[in-house]
Amino acid sequence: MSERAGDSLAEEHAAVLARLRAATDAIAEIGSHPDEQGVCQDLAGFLCRHGFEAAAVDVRPEDGPGWARTAVAGDPKLLDRVEPRHEKGPPHSYADVAPGGVPVRVVSVSLESQGRVVGSVSAVSVRAHGLDAHETATVHDAARLAAVHLGHARRLASTERTAFHLQQALVAEPGRPHPNLEVAGRYLPVGARTLVGGDWFESVRLHFGRSLLVVGDVMGHGLDAAVDMNAYRSALRDVASTDLPPHRVLRQLDSVIAGDGGLRPATCLLVQVDPARGSATFASAGHLPPVVFAADGSADLVELPVGPPLGTGVGGYEPVTRALAPADTLVLFTDGLVERRGEDIDVSLARLSSLRVRPGSGPEELVEEVLQRLDAHHAEDDVAVLAARIRERSGA
């Protein structure tokens, strides 16, 4: 073998090893984010860390025409003339001159998912010798990997939208309480990238001017948790229609859910409000206690015995009754409102009970203030809140 041939073989061997190392790096670096924009940024950043001066990823929206530049890495001036690749096929390379007269070489590769072009990546090099086949192949390999993650991200986003819309539809249609009770409720999902869970609230109109208020939390997240939540709500409405006291409603509901065997456990808090008597009767199945805000805006955490979560079949729920003045506002909530990672739950509840809201606030205003004061829009879990106050009688 001649010396020239040996050098050529050594260079080819080194190029193959470099491509293999790049492929290994791509697997580790691309797809670290579950969302579409994150995948595109991973791809662009990877190419700029592996020999290219600039990279851009353009994505075709799932609905509607056109392209959107989703991620850019490196020198943006080098990308001014780069156009996304609209057609399928192998990568192609072309020469161009960037602003300032700098000659560049651009490699453009389409991103294909399930036989459809969903995006394009363009990588720019200013090296005078251009790009060899292995460097072009590196772009292609990275693009194929990114396309797989992009497809996964879109399917995840679709599942999230389905779960979120189901959750919103269910929570947005609670039963109607008796007209002598003012109520307000809010549901906040934990965040854009996390599947919604099984938090819910409910109100059921009972006989003799009473209303049953409910807040619950099915364990877990996602579409399955939302579906189980709906099953709990349906079962609750059936049991509540028998007009049993709250602790017996929980006992009956626990027996029904445990007999089903296919539903996840859930925590639940029931409050039966009797405006005529100015009283509220509470019962808890593994749920956090509610808080009562007085007319002066001060908060009082209701102390309750806590029974086991629903679905265990253990039962053992106890009622607690306390007076409820016409100016008092009762607030039920799920744990996402108060809990913080690494913090004792007593500290979390103390933060809520130490709040002093604006005196005279109605349920709507009070819910908004509590959510804002506790920074619930940045909570670490889903948040459901239900507030209720006895409506003042006209002429009273």
XYZ file of C-alpha atoms in Angstrom:
396
model
C 0.000 0.000 0.000
C 1.418 3.395 -0.965
C 1.998 6.090 1.610
C -0.670 8.265 -0.035
C -3.191 5.436 0.051
C -2.360 4.766 3.695
C -2.878 8.425 4.585
C -6.190 8.429 2.737
C -7.351 5.329 4.595
C -6.299 6.833 7.923
C -8.229 10.023 7.149
C -11.306 7.999 6.168
C -11.037 5.973 9.367
C -10.751 9.160 11.453
C -13.764 10.659 9.668
C -15.859 7.544 10.352
C -14.892 7.618 14.033
C -15.750 11.319 14.193
C -19.169 10.594 12.691
C -19.777 7.790 15.204
C -18.805 10.080 18.085
C -21.127 12.761 16.710
C -23.972 10.223 16.474
C -23.394 9.197 20.097
C -23.395 12.842 21.169
C -26.590 13.474 19.198
C -28.412 10.696 21.051
C -27.383 12.248 24.374
C -28.065 15.885 23.450
C -31.109 15.895 21.138
C -34.481 15.254 22.739
C -33.534 16.358 26.249
C -36.622 18.591 26.145
C -40.086 17.059 25.599
C -41.554 20.043 23.744
C -41.299 20.941 20.058
C -39.310 24.133 20.522
C -36.915 22.413 22.905
C -36.212 19.614 20.405
C -35.476 22.169 17.685
C -33.147 24.119 19.975
C -31.355 20.887 20.903
C -30.761 20.173 17.205
C -29.484 23.644 16.351
C -27.227 23.743 19.404
C -25.808 20.291 18.657
C -24.769 21.284 15.123
C -23.050 24.440 16.382
C -21.111 22.358 18.880
C -20.001 20.002 16.114
C -18.256 22.139 13.545
C -20.863 24.559 12.172
C -20.884 28.306 12.691
C -24.678 28.658 12.565
C -27.787 26.491 12.412
C -31.494 27.131 12.040
C -34.521 24.888 12.384
C -37.758 25.777 10.619
C -40.986 23.945 11.445
C -44.168 23.542 9.460
C -47.160 23.990 11.804
C -49.481 21.014 12.208
C -52.432 23.154 11.153
C -52.139 25.704 8.393
C -49.580 26.584 5.744
C -46.225 28.288 6.099
C -43.050 27.755 8.050
C -41.868 29.153 11.380
C -38.239 29.588 12.379
C -38.315 27.811 15.715
C -34.662 27.658 16.768
C -31.407 29.438 15.915
C -27.882 28.821 17.175
C -24.570 30.463 16.308
C -24.171 33.620 14.211
C -27.662 34.712 13.054
C -26.209 36.881 10.249
C -25.052 33.733 8.462
C -28.664 32.550 8.300
C -30.178 35.567 6.558
C -30.345 33.838 3.169
C -31.096 30.314 4.344
C -34.460 28.974 3.237
C -36.140 25.872 4.716
C -36.227 22.739 2.619
C -39.793 21.958 1.616
C -39.332 18.657 -0.186
C -38.382 15.193 0.986
C -35.070 13.645 0.066
C -31.418 13.348 1.041
C -29.485 16.361 2.343
C -28.241 18.826 -0.200
C -25.378 21.285 0.036
C -24.984 24.589 -1.725
C -22.594 27.544 -1.715
C -23.654 31.070 -0.878
C -22.185 34.393 0.183
C -23.198 35.749 3.554
C -23.488 39.487 4.331
C -19.996 41.018 4.233
C -18.879 38.849 1.343
C -18.065 35.771 3.436
C -18.346 32.560 1.370
C -20.345 29.890 3.180
C -21.457 26.324 2.606
C -24.998 25.408 3.663
C -26.304 21.892 4.303
C -30.100 21.668 4.290
C -32.024 18.601 5.472
C -35.768 18.052 5.759
C -37.236 16.692 8.996
C -39.643 13.870 8.196
C -42.067 12.253 10.636
C -44.392 9.442 9.579
C -43.671 10.127 5.900
C -44.440 13.839 6.136
C -42.072 16.797 6.062
C -42.581 18.585 9.389
C -39.518 20.791 9.365
C -36.097 21.611 8.010
C -32.637 22.171 9.464
C -29.913 24.219 7.803
C -26.307 24.193 9.026
C -23.789 26.829 7.871
C -20.002 26.453 7.620
C -17.489 29.164 6.641
C -14.607 26.771 6.101
C -12.853 27.366 2.778
C -12.559 23.669 1.940
C -16.257 23.115 2.283
C -17.819 20.011 3.821
C -17.064 16.376 3.234
C -19.582 13.541 2.987
C -19.233 12.567 6.636
C -19.950 16.089 7.887
C -23.001 16.276 5.658
C -24.091 12.865 6.942
C -23.773 14.122 10.520
C -26.384 16.783 9.763
C -28.611 14.135 8.217
C -28.227 11.755 11.176
C -28.999 14.525 13.669
C -32.015 15.608 11.617
C -33.450 12.077 11.529
C -33.079 11.758 15.296
C -34.637 15.178 15.882
C -37.547 14.308 13.587
C -38.374 11.285 15.757
C -38.347 13.429 18.906
C -40.373 16.103 17.131
C -43.045 13.532 16.330
C -43.071 12.404 19.951
C -43.340 16.019 21.140
C -46.343 16.647 18.903
C -48.110 13.493 20.069
C -47.426 14.450 23.689
C -48.778 17.951 23.063
C -51.904 16.455 21.476
C -52.465 14.207 24.502
C -51.977 17.170 26.835
C -54.519 19.238 24.910
C -57.052 16.407 25.036
C -56.577 15.915 28.775
C -56.660 19.654 29.449
C -59.834 20.230 27.435
C -61.511 17.292 29.144
C -60.471 18.617 32.542
C -61.640 22.147 31.740
C -64.960 20.906 30.368
C -65.626 18.829 33.463
C -64.547 21.421 36.014
C -66.296 24.226 34.158
C -69.651 22.503 34.604
C -70.128 21.862 38.318
C -73.587 21.216 39.664
C -75.607 24.192 40.774
C -75.719 24.968 44.487
C -78.811 26.410 46.135
C -79.352 30.103 45.183
C -78.796 31.105 48.805
C -75.082 30.311 48.361
C -72.535 32.355 46.370
C -69.784 30.203 44.882
C -66.645 30.714 42.787
C -64.189 28.134 41.516
C -60.890 28.027 39.648
C -58.814 25.250 38.139
C -55.146 25.840 37.225
C -53.032 23.155 35.508
C -49.505 22.892 36.852
C -47.778 23.993 33.635
C -47.510 23.821 29.887
C -45.402 20.680 29.802
C -47.033 18.656 32.511
C -50.125 16.536 31.954
C -53.156 17.695 33.885
C -54.310 15.641 36.804
C -57.488 14.598 38.544
C -58.279 17.702 40.606
C -61.920 18.709 40.643
C -64.567 20.638 42.550
C -68.316 20.199 42.662
C -71.454 21.630 44.229
C -74.700 19.697 44.714
C -78.064 21.236 45.558
C -79.807 19.469 48.438
C -83.201 19.706 50.127
C -84.227 22.432 52.590
C -81.916 25.093 51.117
C -78.708 23.174 51.795
C -75.774 22.593 49.415
C -72.969 20.045 49.342
C -69.553 21.417 48.375
C -66.866 19.044 47.149
C -63.205 19.229 46.236
C -61.165 16.151 45.308
C -57.900 14.967 43.853
C -57.420 11.693 41.999
C -53.865 10.440 42.367
C -51.661 10.801 39.295
C -51.740 12.925 36.150
C -52.814 12.682 32.561
C -55.828 11.558 30.619
C -56.406 8.461 32.787
C -56.535 10.572 35.941
C -58.974 12.989 34.280
C -61.207 10.097 33.196
C -61.148 8.614 36.716
C -61.989 12.040 38.081
C -65.128 12.083 35.956
C -66.097 8.657 37.311
C -65.689 9.940 40.874
C -67.860 12.952 40.127
C -70.602 10.803 38.615
C -70.561 8.403 41.567
C -70.565 11.310 44.011
C -73.629 12.871 42.419
C -75.501 9.567 42.695
C -74.596 9.083 46.349
C -75.175 12.741 47.272
C -78.707 12.572 45.862
C -79.636 10.326 48.804
C -79.140 13.386 51.079
C -76.928 11.568 53.571
C -74.648 13.538 55.927
C -71.135 14.129 54.526
C -69.346 11.367 56.458
C -71.893 8.804 55.301
C -71.624 10.062 51.724
C -67.871 9.408 51.918
C -68.452 5.968 53.421
C -70.879 5.050 50.653
C -68.637 6.503 47.941
C -65.602 4.646 49.296
C -67.534 1.376 49.151
C -68.672 2.012 45.565
C -65.181 2.949 44.332
C -63.468 0.076 46.180
C -65.955 -2.353 44.624
C -65.118 -1.080 41.143
C -61.427 -1.896 41.509
C -60.428 -0.066 38.336
C -60.152 3.491 39.633
C -57.196 5.184 41.268
C -57.524 6.247 44.921
C -58.532 9.851 45.537
C -58.698 12.330 48.377
C -61.941 14.215 48.906
C -63.398 16.887 51.179
C -67.160 17.343 51.628
C -68.891 20.300 53.243
C -72.643 20.443 53.725
C -73.662 24.088 54.131
C -76.976 24.906 55.816
C -77.630 28.669 55.453
C -80.848 28.546 57.467
C -78.982 27.264 60.516
C -75.757 29.129 59.757
C -73.702 25.952 59.961
C -71.349 23.784 57.915
C -70.669 20.067 58.412
C -67.323 18.720 57.186
C -65.914 15.274 56.418
C -62.496 14.461 54.932
C -61.145 11.443 53.063
C -57.403 12.058 53.205
C -57.790 15.665 52.082
C -56.330 18.914 53.408
C -58.657 20.981 55.640
C -60.488 24.047 54.333
C -60.035 27.614 55.530
C -62.683 30.159 56.544
C -62.082 33.857 55.880
C -63.988 36.123 58.252
C -65.489 39.513 57.418
C -62.296 41.295 58.551
C -60.205 39.240 56.067
C -58.528 36.998 58.660
C -58.203 33.252 57.991
C -59.059 30.309 60.224
C -58.021 26.771 59.289
C -60.761 24.248 60.091
C -59.456 21.366 62.208
C -60.794 18.036 60.935
C -60.227 14.344 61.600
C -58.831 12.859 58.377
C -60.097 9.500 57.162
C -58.408 7.283 54.545
C -58.530 8.185 50.827
C -61.473 6.964 48.791
C -61.126 3.624 47.057
C -59.420 1.816 49.931
C -62.636 0.268 51.281
C -61.499 1.031 54.847
C -64.050 3.751 55.636
C -63.916 5.436 59.049
C -64.992 9.023 58.296
C -66.067 11.448 61.017
C -68.149 14.639 60.754
C -67.334 18.026 62.263
C -69.883 20.859 62.434
C -69.113 24.530 63.033
C -70.958 27.802 62.779
C -70.738 29.746 59.536
C -71.596 33.437 59.716
C -73.188 35.159 56.696
C -69.991 37.174 56.114
C -67.707 34.118 56.329
C -66.219 32.747 53.091
C -65.372 29.068 53.036
C -62.467 28.018 50.794
C -61.830 24.406 49.761
C -58.695 23.576 47.765
C -56.386 20.827 46.512
C -52.826 20.440 47.778
C -51.247 22.216 44.794
C -52.380 25.533 46.254
C -50.201 25.292 49.349
C -47.652 22.474 49.065
C -44.044 23.245 48.154
C -41.332 20.688 47.444
C -39.247 19.869 50.520
C -41.523 21.796 52.886
C -43.473 20.353 55.796
C -47.212 20.460 55.159
C -47.818 22.258 58.465
C -45.617 25.098 57.236
C -47.539 25.158 53.949
C -50.904 25.358 55.709
C -49.602 28.034 58.077
C -48.768 30.182 55.048
C -52.414 30.004 53.982
C -53.880 30.561 57.437
C -51.663 33.614 57.957
C -53.147 35.391 54.938
C -55.260 38.456 55.556
C -57.350 39.331 52.518
C -59.252 42.507 51.744
C -62.271 42.785 54.067
C -65.628 42.411 52.370
C -64.286 40.532 49.310
C -66.804 38.282 47.595
C -65.969 34.680 46.626
C -64.730 35.660 43.152
C -62.420 38.406 44.422
C -61.234 36.299 47.328
C -60.282 33.331 45.093
C -58.283 35.589 42.801
C -56.478 37.207 45.729
C -55.614 33.867 47.355
C -54.288 32.486 44.062
C -52.153 35.568 43.554
C -50.866 35.798 47.134
C -49.823 32.130 47.129
C -48.355 32.348 43.603
C -50.625 29.514 42.480
C -49.982 30.213 38.797
C -46.453 28.851 39.386
C -47.489 25.957 41.637
C -45.768 22.582 41.473
C -49.048 20.680 41.095
C -52.524 21.273 39.718
C -54.691 23.642 41.741
C -58.455 23.503 42.246
C -60.166 26.037 44.510
C -63.825 26.387 45.465
C -65.080 29.313 47.579
C -68.580 29.741 48.992
C -70.410 32.293 51.112
C -73.985 32.436 52.367
C -75.855 34.935 50.232
C -77.351 37.857 52.138
C -81.119 38.005 51.961
C -82.550 41.132 50.411
C -83.878 43.480 53.018
C -81.834 41.809 55.749
